[in-house]
GROMACS .gro file of C-alpha atoms in nm:
model
  394
    1UNK     CA    1  -0.695   0.352   1.821
    2UNK     CA    2  -0.330   0.312   1.725
    3UNK     CA    3  -0.356  -0.065   1.777
    4UNK     CA    4  -0.671  -0.072   1.563
    5UNK     CA    5  -0.491   0.112   1.280
    6UNK     CA    6  -0.195  -0.128   1.301
    7UNK     CA    7  -0.421  -0.435   1.293
    8UNK     CA    8  -0.622  -0.296   1.001
    9UNK     CA    9  -0.313  -0.248   0.783
   10UNK     CA   10  -0.179  -0.590   0.882
   11UNK     CA   11  -0.516  -0.749   0.795
   12UNK     CA   12  -0.499  -0.591   0.451
   13UNK     CA   13  -0.216  -0.836   0.374
   14UNK     CA   14  -0.467  -1.101   0.264
   15UNK     CA   15  -0.541  -0.878  -0.035
   16UNK     CA   16  -0.185  -0.765  -0.110
   17UNK     CA   17   0.038  -0.879  -0.396
   18UNK     CA   18   0.290  -1.051  -0.165
   19UNK     CA   19   0.015  -1.291  -0.050
   20UNK     CA   20  -0.116  -1.360  -0.401
   21UNK     CA   21   0.237  -1.429  -0.525
   22UNK     CA   22   0.252  -1.753  -0.325
   23UNK     CA   23  -0.029  -1.914  -0.528
   24UNK     CA   24   0.059  -1.812  -0.883
   25UNK     CA   25   0.195  -2.144  -1.009
   26UNK     CA   26  -0.079  -2.352  -0.847
   27UNK     CA   27  -0.362  -2.138  -0.984
   28UNK     CA   28  -0.212  -2.126  -1.332
   29UNK     CA   29  -0.166  -2.503  -1.335
   30UNK     CA   30  -0.521  -2.574  -1.212
   31UNK     CA   31  -0.686  -2.356  -1.477
   32UNK     CA   32  -0.422  -2.402  -1.751
   33UNK     CA   33  -0.352  -2.028  -1.764
   34UNK     CA   34  -0.055  -1.867  -1.933
   35UNK     CA   35   0.151  -1.618  -1.737
   36UNK     CA   36   0.021  -1.333  -1.949
   37UNK     CA   37  -0.342  -1.433  -1.899
   38UNK     CA   38  -0.300  -1.471  -1.524
   39UNK     CA   39  -0.125  -1.135  -1.503
   40UNK     CA   40  -0.394  -0.967  -1.710
   41UNK     CA   41  -0.671  -1.101  -1.483
   42UNK     CA   42  -0.488  -0.971  -1.179
   43UNK     CA   43  -0.418  -0.629  -1.330
   44UNK     CA   44  -0.776  -0.581  -1.448
   45UNK     CA   45  -0.910  -0.675  -1.105
   46UNK     CA   46  -0.667  -0.434  -0.941
   47UNK     CA   47  -0.766  -0.149  -1.173
   48UNK     CA   48  -1.136  -0.213  -1.111
   49UNK     CA   49  -1.076  -0.210  -0.736
   50UNK     CA   50  -0.909   0.132  -0.768
   51UNK     CA   51  -1.217   0.270  -0.941
   52UNK     CA   52  -1.452   0.127  -0.679
   53UNK     CA   53  -1.235   0.264  -0.401
   54UNK     CA   54  -1.306   0.616  -0.522
   55UNK     CA   55  -1.674   0.547  -0.450
   56UNK     CA   56  -1.636   0.354  -0.125
   57UNK     CA   57  -1.342   0.542   0.029
   58UNK     CA   58  -1.544   0.853   0.129
   59UNK     CA   59  -1.769   0.631   0.343
   60UNK     CA   60  -1.492   0.649   0.603
   61UNK     CA   61  -1.595   1.012   0.659
   62UNK     CA   62  -1.968   0.937   0.697
   63UNK     CA   63  -1.988   0.591   0.855
   64UNK     CA   64  -1.879   0.487   1.200
   65UNK     CA   65  -1.542   0.314   1.219
   66UNK     CA   66  -1.702  -0.019   1.313
   67UNK     CA   67  -1.947  -0.005   1.023
   68UNK     CA   68  -1.686   0.067   0.756
   69UNK     CA   69  -1.464  -0.204   0.908
   70UNK     CA   70  -1.742  -0.463   0.878
   71UNK     CA   71  -1.784  -0.369   0.511
   72UNK     CA   72  -1.411  -0.396   0.435
   73UNK     CA   73  -1.355  -0.728   0.613
   74UNK     CA   74  -1.671  -0.875   0.458
   75UNK     CA   75  -1.558  -0.781   0.107
   76UNK     CA   76  -1.210  -0.924   0.165
   77UNK     CA   77  -1.343  -1.248   0.319
   78UNK     CA   78  -1.590  -1.290   0.033
   79UNK     CA   79  -1.308  -1.251  -0.217
   80UNK     CA   80  -1.102  -1.515  -0.036
   81UNK     CA   81  -1.394  -1.759  -0.038
   82UNK     CA   82  -1.466  -1.708  -0.408
   83UNK     CA   83  -1.101  -1.776  -0.494
   84UNK     CA   84  -1.102  -2.084  -0.271
   85UNK     CA   85  -1.408  -2.245  -0.435
   86UNK     CA   86  -1.369  -2.116  -0.792
   87UNK     CA   87  -1.451  -2.404  -1.034
   88UNK     CA   88  -1.352  -2.199  -1.340
   89UNK     CA   89  -1.092  -1.932  -1.400
   90UNK     CA   90  -1.362  -1.674  -1.480
   91UNK     CA   91  -1.461  -1.674  -1.114
   92UNK     CA   92  -1.110  -1.564  -1.028
   93UNK     CA   93  -1.201  -1.222  -1.166
   94UNK     CA   94  -1.463  -1.133  -0.900
   95UNK     CA   95  -1.255  -1.313  -0.637
   96UNK     CA   96  -0.944  -1.109  -0.717
   97UNK     CA   97  -1.151  -0.792  -0.742
   98UNK     CA   98  -1.312  -0.831  -0.399
   99UNK     CA   99  -0.987  -0.939  -0.231
  100UNK     CA  100  -0.795  -0.645  -0.377
  101UNK     CA  101  -1.076  -0.400  -0.296
  102UNK     CA  102  -1.124  -0.518   0.061
  103UNK     CA  103  -0.755  -0.569   0.139
  104UNK     CA  104  -0.513  -0.340  -0.040
  105UNK     CA  105  -0.796  -0.095  -0.099
  106UNK     CA  106  -1.032  -0.052   0.196
  107UNK     CA  107  -0.850  -0.202   0.497
  108UNK     CA  108  -0.526  -0.023   0.414
  109UNK     CA  109  -0.726   0.296   0.357
  110UNK     CA  110  -0.913   0.259   0.687
  111UNK     CA  111  -0.596   0.194   0.887
  112UNK     CA  112  -0.406   0.494   0.750
  113UNK     CA  113  -0.712   0.722   0.763
  114UNK     CA  114  -0.768   0.631   1.127
  115UNK     CA  115  -0.408   0.713   1.216
  116UNK     CA  116  -0.436   1.048   1.040
  117UNK     CA  117  -0.779   1.134   1.176
  118UNK     CA  118  -0.743   1.055   1.546
  119UNK     CA  119  -0.393   1.189   1.611
  120UNK     CA  120  -0.218   1.520   1.553
  121UNK     CA  121   0.073   1.586   1.792
  122UNK     CA  122   0.233   1.247   1.733
  123UNK     CA  123   0.087   1.182   1.391
  124UNK     CA  124   0.417   1.086   1.231
  125UNK     CA  125   0.496   0.827   1.498
  126UNK     CA  126   0.142   0.684   1.490
  127UNK     CA  127   0.152   0.673   1.109
  128UNK     CA  128   0.482   0.485   1.124
  129UNK     CA  129   0.334   0.239   1.372
  130UNK     CA  130   0.031   0.192   1.148
  131UNK     CA  131   0.244   0.138   0.838
  132UNK     CA  132   0.431  -0.126   1.036
  133UNK     CA  133   0.133  -0.353   0.977
  134UNK     CA  134   0.244  -0.402   0.618
  135UNK     CA  135   0.589  -0.555   0.690
  136UNK     CA  136   0.435  -0.761   0.972
  137UNK     CA  137   0.197  -0.913   0.718
  138UNK     CA  138   0.482  -0.954   0.469
  139UNK     CA  139   0.675  -1.155   0.726
  140UNK     CA  140   0.386  -1.374   0.847
  141UNK     CA  141   0.134  -1.437   0.569
  142UNK     CA  142   0.345  -1.568   0.277
  143UNK     CA  143   0.543  -1.794   0.511
  144UNK     CA  144   0.226  -1.929   0.672
  145UNK     CA  145   0.063  -1.987   0.334
  146UNK     CA  146   0.374  -2.165   0.213
  147UNK     CA  147   0.367  -2.401   0.512
  148UNK     CA  148   0.002  -2.484   0.442
  149UNK     CA  149   0.079  -2.536   0.073
  150UNK     CA  150   0.342  -2.793   0.168
  151UNK     CA  151   0.070  -3.024   0.299
  152UNK     CA  152  -0.237  -2.928   0.093
  153UNK     CA  153  -0.349  -2.756  -0.226
  154UNK     CA  154  -0.353  -2.386  -0.302
  155UNK     CA  155  -0.723  -2.350  -0.212
  156UNK     CA  156  -0.676  -2.433   0.157
  157UNK     CA  157  -0.493  -2.110   0.256
  158UNK     CA  158  -0.776  -1.907   0.106
  159UNK     CA  159  -1.031  -2.095   0.318
  160UNK     CA  160  -0.810  -2.035   0.622
  161UNK     CA  161  -0.776  -1.667   0.535
  162UNK     CA  162  -1.153  -1.621   0.515
  163UNK     CA  163  -1.198  -1.799   0.848
  164UNK     CA  164  -0.932  -1.590   1.024
  165UNK     CA  165  -1.082  -1.269   0.890
  166UNK     CA  166  -1.436  -1.345   1.004
  167UNK     CA  167  -1.373  -1.537   1.327
  168UNK     CA  168  -1.067  -1.357   1.466
  169UNK     CA  169  -0.972  -1.030   1.298
  170UNK     CA  170  -1.320  -0.879   1.258
  171UNK     CA  171  -1.415  -0.929   1.626
  172UNK     CA  172  -1.078  -0.787   1.732
  173UNK     CA  173  -1.114  -0.482   1.509
  174UNK     CA  174  -1.469  -0.420   1.632
  175UNK     CA  175  -1.354  -0.450   1.994
  176UNK     CA  176  -1.071  -0.203   1.940
  177UNK     CA  177  -1.301   0.047   1.767
  178UNK     CA  178  -1.591   0.016   2.011
  179UNK     CA  179  -1.525   0.356   2.173
  180UNK     CA  180  -1.416   0.538   1.857
  181UNK     CA  181  -1.586   0.872   1.807
  182UNK     CA  182  -1.790   0.904   1.490
  183UNK     CA  183  -1.586   1.084   1.221
  184UNK     CA  184  -1.844   1.362   1.198
  185UNK     CA  185  -1.840   1.436   1.571
  186UNK     CA  186  -1.461   1.399   1.581
  187UNK     CA  187  -1.416   1.669   1.318
  188UNK     CA  188  -1.624   1.898   1.540
  189UNK     CA  189  -1.380   1.855   1.829
  190UNK     CA  190  -1.578   1.612   2.047
  191UNK     CA  191  -1.302   1.356   2.103
  192UNK     CA  192  -1.008   1.524   2.272
  193UNK     CA  193  -0.902   1.197   2.434
  194UNK     CA  194  -0.770   1.080   2.097
  195UNK     CA  195  -0.529   1.375   2.064
  196UNK     CA  196  -0.757   1.471   1.773
  197UNK     CA  197  -0.665   1.778   1.570
  198UNK     CA  198  -0.858   2.099   1.606
  199UNK     CA  199  -1.042   2.165   1.284
  200UNK     CA  200  -0.839   2.456   1.147
  201UNK     CA  201  -0.834   2.291   0.802
  202UNK     CA  202  -1.138   2.134   0.639
  203UNK     CA  203  -1.075   2.089   0.268
  204UNK     CA  204  -1.320   1.866   0.083
  205UNK     CA  205  -1.224   1.642  -0.208
  206UNK     CA  206  -1.337   1.890  -0.474
  207UNK     CA  207  -1.119   2.162  -0.324
  208UNK     CA  208  -0.823   1.926  -0.303
  209UNK     CA  209  -0.861   1.829  -0.668
  210UNK     CA  210  -0.845   2.199  -0.758
  211UNK     CA  211  -0.523   2.247  -0.562
  212UNK     CA  212  -0.218   2.240  -0.796
  213UNK     CA  213  -0.003   2.135  -0.504
  214UNK     CA  214  -0.190   1.806  -0.475
  215UNK     CA  215  -0.065   1.705  -0.820
  216UNK     CA  216   0.288   1.811  -0.734
  217UNK     CA  217   0.296   1.601  -0.416
  218UNK     CA  218   0.106   1.296  -0.545
  219UNK     CA  219   0.393   1.158  -0.761
  220UNK     CA  220   0.622   1.158  -0.456
  221UNK     CA  221   0.360   0.966  -0.258
  222UNK     CA  222   0.320   0.710  -0.540
  223UNK     CA  223   0.671   0.663  -0.679
  224UNK     CA  224   0.794   0.422  -0.409
  225UNK     CA  225   0.511   0.164  -0.437
  226UNK     CA  226   0.514   0.217  -0.816
  227UNK     CA  227   0.886   0.139  -0.836
  228UNK     CA  228   0.898  -0.140  -0.579
  229UNK     CA  229   0.599  -0.325  -0.726
  230UNK     CA  230   0.763  -0.319  -1.068
  231UNK     CA  231   1.104  -0.445  -0.959
  232UNK     CA  232   0.969  -0.709  -0.720
  233UNK     CA  233   0.721  -0.843  -0.974
  234UNK     CA  234   1.006  -0.890  -1.224
  235UNK     CA  235   1.272  -0.986  -0.970
  236UNK     CA  236   1.311  -1.335  -1.116
  237UNK     CA  237   1.372  -1.186  -1.461
  238UNK     CA  238   1.629  -0.946  -1.316
  239UNK     CA  239   1.801  -1.238  -1.143
  240UNK     CA  240   1.820  -1.435  -1.468
  241UNK     CA  241   1.964  -1.138  -1.656
  242UNK     CA  242   2.219  -1.054  -1.389
  243UNK     CA  243   2.308  -1.410  -1.291
  244UNK     CA  244   2.192  -1.382  -0.930
  245UNK     CA  245   2.131  -1.709  -0.751
  246UNK     CA  246   1.813  -1.797  -0.562
  247UNK     CA  247   2.010  -1.782  -0.238
  248UNK     CA  248   2.134  -1.432  -0.318
  249UNK     CA  249   1.784  -1.303  -0.388
  250UNK     CA  250   1.642  -1.471  -0.078
  251UNK     CA  251   1.904  -1.309   0.144
  252UNK     CA  252   1.846  -0.975  -0.029
  253UNK     CA  253   1.475  -0.989   0.060
  254UNK     CA  254   1.573  -1.028   0.424
  255UNK     CA  255   1.751  -0.695   0.396
  256UNK     CA  256   1.448  -0.546   0.225
  257UNK     CA  257   1.219  -0.641   0.514
  258UNK     CA  258   1.472  -0.525   0.774
  259UNK     CA  259   1.517  -0.189   0.603
  260UNK     CA  260   1.140  -0.145   0.584
  261UNK     CA  261   1.083  -0.213   0.953
  262UNK     CA  262   1.382  -0.019   1.090
  263UNK     CA  263   1.313   0.292   0.881
  264UNK     CA  264   0.960   0.316   1.020
  265UNK     CA  265   1.110   0.397   1.361
  266UNK     CA  266   1.305   0.688   1.211
  267UNK     CA  267   1.045   0.803   0.960
  268UNK     CA  268   0.776   0.880   1.218
  269UNK     CA  269   0.988   1.113   1.438
  270UNK     CA  270   1.127   1.280   1.124
  271UNK     CA  271   0.773   1.365   1.009
  272UNK     CA  272   0.689   1.509   1.352
  273UNK     CA  273   1.007   1.717   1.352
  274UNK     CA  274   1.022   1.865   1.000
  275UNK     CA  275   0.673   1.806   0.859
  276UNK     CA  276   0.541   1.545   0.618
  277UNK     CA  277   0.610   1.735   0.297
  278UNK     CA  278   0.984   1.772   0.357
  279UNK     CA  279   1.010   1.421   0.500
  280UNK     CA  280   0.836   1.283   0.192
  281UNK     CA  281   1.111   1.411  -0.036
  282UNK     CA  282   1.392   1.307   0.198
  283UNK     CA  283   1.240   0.960   0.211
  284UNK     CA  284   1.297   0.923  -0.164
  285UNK     CA  285   1.676   0.955  -0.134
  286UNK     CA  286   1.734   0.585  -0.049
  287UNK     CA  287   1.527   0.454  -0.341
  288UNK     CA  288   1.697   0.701  -0.577
  289UNK     CA  289   2.031   0.552  -0.469
  290UNK     CA  290   1.878   0.204  -0.492
  291UNK     CA  291   1.789   0.242  -0.859
  292UNK     CA  292   2.138   0.373  -0.936
  293UNK     CA  293   2.286   0.070  -0.757
  294UNK     CA  294   2.060  -0.160  -0.962
  295UNK     CA  295   2.143   0.009  -1.290
  296UNK     CA  296   2.512   0.091  -1.251
  297UNK     CA  297   2.675  -0.181  -1.037
  298UNK     CA  298   2.763  -0.543  -1.114
  299UNK     CA  299   2.882  -0.672  -0.777
  300UNK     CA  300   2.776  -0.974  -0.574
  301UNK     CA  301   2.624  -0.740  -0.314
  302UNK     CA  302   2.419  -0.542  -0.568
  303UNK     CA  303   2.083  -0.716  -0.498
  304UNK     CA  304   2.137  -0.690  -0.122
  305UNK     CA  305   2.209  -0.318  -0.125
  306UNK     CA  306   1.947  -0.214  -0.377
  307UNK     CA  307   1.665  -0.405  -0.205
  308UNK     CA  308   1.769  -0.285   0.142
  309UNK     CA  309   1.757   0.075   0.017
  310UNK     CA  310   1.414   0.008  -0.135
  311UNK     CA  311   1.293  -0.114   0.203
  312UNK     CA  312   1.427   0.196   0.379
  313UNK     CA  313   1.234   0.427   0.146
  314UNK     CA  314   0.922   0.217   0.184
  315UNK     CA  315   0.933   0.272   0.560
  316UNK     CA  316   0.987   0.647   0.534
  317UNK     CA  317   0.709   0.687   0.280
  318UNK     CA  318   0.477   0.479   0.497
  319UNK     CA  319   0.503   0.750   0.763
  320UNK     CA  320   0.529   1.063   0.550
  321UNK     CA  321   0.294   0.957   0.271
  322UNK     CA  322   0.014   0.886   0.515
  323UNK     CA  323   0.065   1.203   0.720
  324UNK     CA  324   0.088   1.447   0.428
  325UNK     CA  325  -0.285   1.459   0.350
  326UNK     CA  326  -0.424   1.532   0.700
  327UNK     CA  327  -0.137   1.775   0.760
  328UNK     CA  328  -0.215   1.963   0.440
  329UNK     CA  329  -0.594   1.939   0.415
  330UNK     CA  330  -0.729   1.858   0.762
  331UNK     CA  331  -0.919   1.549   0.874
  332UNK     CA  332  -1.286   1.630   0.821
  333UNK     CA  333  -1.287   1.479   0.470
  334UNK     CA  334  -0.972   1.267   0.502
  335UNK     CA  335  -1.152   0.949   0.390
  336UNK     CA  336  -1.259   1.105   0.061
  337UNK     CA  337  -0.918   1.266   0.008
  338UNK     CA  338  -0.719   0.956   0.093
  339UNK     CA  339  -0.940   0.745  -0.134
  340UNK     CA  340  -0.808   0.946  -0.431
  341UNK     CA  341  -0.448   0.890  -0.323
  342UNK     CA  342  -0.511   0.524  -0.242
  343UNK     CA  343  -0.690   0.460  -0.571
  344UNK     CA  344  -0.406   0.632  -0.756
  345UNK     CA  345  -0.157   0.407  -0.576
  346UNK     CA  346  -0.352   0.093  -0.663
  347UNK     CA  347  -0.382   0.207  -1.025
  348UNK     CA  348  -0.010   0.283  -1.051
  349UNK     CA  349   0.094  -0.050  -0.900
  350UNK     CA  350  -0.123  -0.226  -1.156
  351UNK     CA  351   0.053  -0.050  -1.442
  352UNK     CA  352   0.417  -0.049  -1.333
  353UNK     CA  353   0.477  -0.425  -1.383
  354UNK     CA  354   0.336  -0.388  -1.734
  355UNK     CA  355   0.576  -0.102  -1.806
  356UNK     CA  356   0.883  -0.296  -1.694
  357UNK     CA  357   0.761  -0.609  -1.872
  358UNK     CA  358   0.741  -0.418  -2.200
  359UNK     CA  359   1.087  -0.269  -2.145
  360UNK     CA  360   1.231  -0.614  -2.083
  361UNK     CA  361   1.055  -0.760  -2.386
  362UNK     CA  362   1.196  -0.493  -2.620
  363UNK     CA  363   1.547  -0.555  -2.488
  364UNK     CA  364   1.602  -0.268  -2.245
  365UNK     CA  365   1.873  -0.376  -1.999
  366UNK     CA  366   1.846  -0.350  -1.622
  367UNK     CA  367   2.090  -0.060  -1.651
  368UNK     CA  368   1.838   0.142  -1.849
  369UNK     CA  369   1.550   0.040  -1.621
  370UNK     CA  370   1.742   0.139  -1.307
  371UNK     CA  371   1.845   0.477  -1.445
  372UNK     CA  372   1.492   0.545  -1.575
  373UNK     CA  373   1.337   0.484  -1.234
  374UNK     CA  374   1.610   0.690  -1.064
  375UNK     CA  375   1.516   0.985  -1.287
  376UNK     CA  376   1.145   0.938  -1.210
  377UNK     CA  377   1.220   0.935  -0.837
  378UNK     CA  378   1.433   1.250  -0.861
  379UNK     CA  379   1.166   1.438  -1.055
  380UNK     CA  380   0.900   1.333  -0.804
  381UNK     CA  381   1.108   1.458  -0.510
  382UNK     CA  382   1.170   1.795  -0.674
  383UNK     CA  383   0.803   1.841  -0.763
  384UNK     CA  384   0.695   1.774  -0.405
  385UNK     CA  385   0.923   2.047  -0.275
  386UNK     CA  386   0.771   2.307  -0.508
  387UNK     CA  387   0.416   2.266  -0.373
  388UNK     CA  388   0.300   2.568  -0.171
  389UNK     CA  389   0.045   2.560   0.109
  390UNK     CA  390  -0.313   2.557  -0.024
  391UNK     CA  391  -0.569   2.827   0.046
  392UNK     CA  392  -0.898   2.722   0.205
  393UNK     CA  393  -1.175   2.737  -0.051
  394UNK     CA  394  -0.961   2.602  -0.334
   0.00000   0.00000   0.00000
């Protein structure tokens, strides 16, 4: 099941921003779109996918793992095909929507929910392994798409993506999940071979939404993807303002990926040792320092250090942010509960680039942006530490 969870999160890469970013110039040129129009289409599709995820996410608690996987991969593959064949820019809207919903939304949700549901004793380590699917996709998919783009148009990688999803990844995922216990029977303790947790907690989504602690912890779970999406989306603007060369930024992204991967190996054991809630706050320390480095330093190594620190926090949050919900609320309704957190994450990552874009347009310097995000990170960490254990029954 751990391999299934890892492959599910890696497969979500076809619907993640880092994959879409490769095709921006080609799509805009084909349909004569301005940057603002293209960005608006993408943001609206992302926001719509967050809303739909609230409806579809709870299916992970009621459907078998294979059935929900078929739905997610089918939605993602359909989105890839629509983008590939779109004759008019209006068809990009449903294409983006389905790709974002199936990829960043459902497949990421399924992978992390599986890791939380089927494991308890080593949940932090399994969650770290599962979150490792994201940097694996970051390393493979954009590079592969770029190689294809070098010899063909931007539509070809989307055709290839749909083919890989249907012909390779879906059969593999179904094979790996063939013996998975149904979520309902698992919550009743019928699958001890998965190291499944005993059902001492069984909060439903309504009870969770009435828990004040949920709203204290949620900002800490969201602040890293919120911050990183914003700074990466506007990285070229930051480079122009600060005078960083393309080579500098490229090397800095190598450090970002390395920090992300390495920190996953430390984040998982830390969660198992001190608990997800404490680890969640500790995992925000690197990105707090990162934003201060961005805002307050003007050295040649500034982009390298600030992006490496971002990657380190991303790895820690990948382990702690996924483990916090089953640890706090149990696994019986983890699909419904995680869908709220996942939808909130998708929603926040749709808005954060807009926020930074507005700040840049009104003349706020990178110093102000870095300090602002550092303050937001600090507040999020403090709030998470004030959340007390919930009482069953809400």
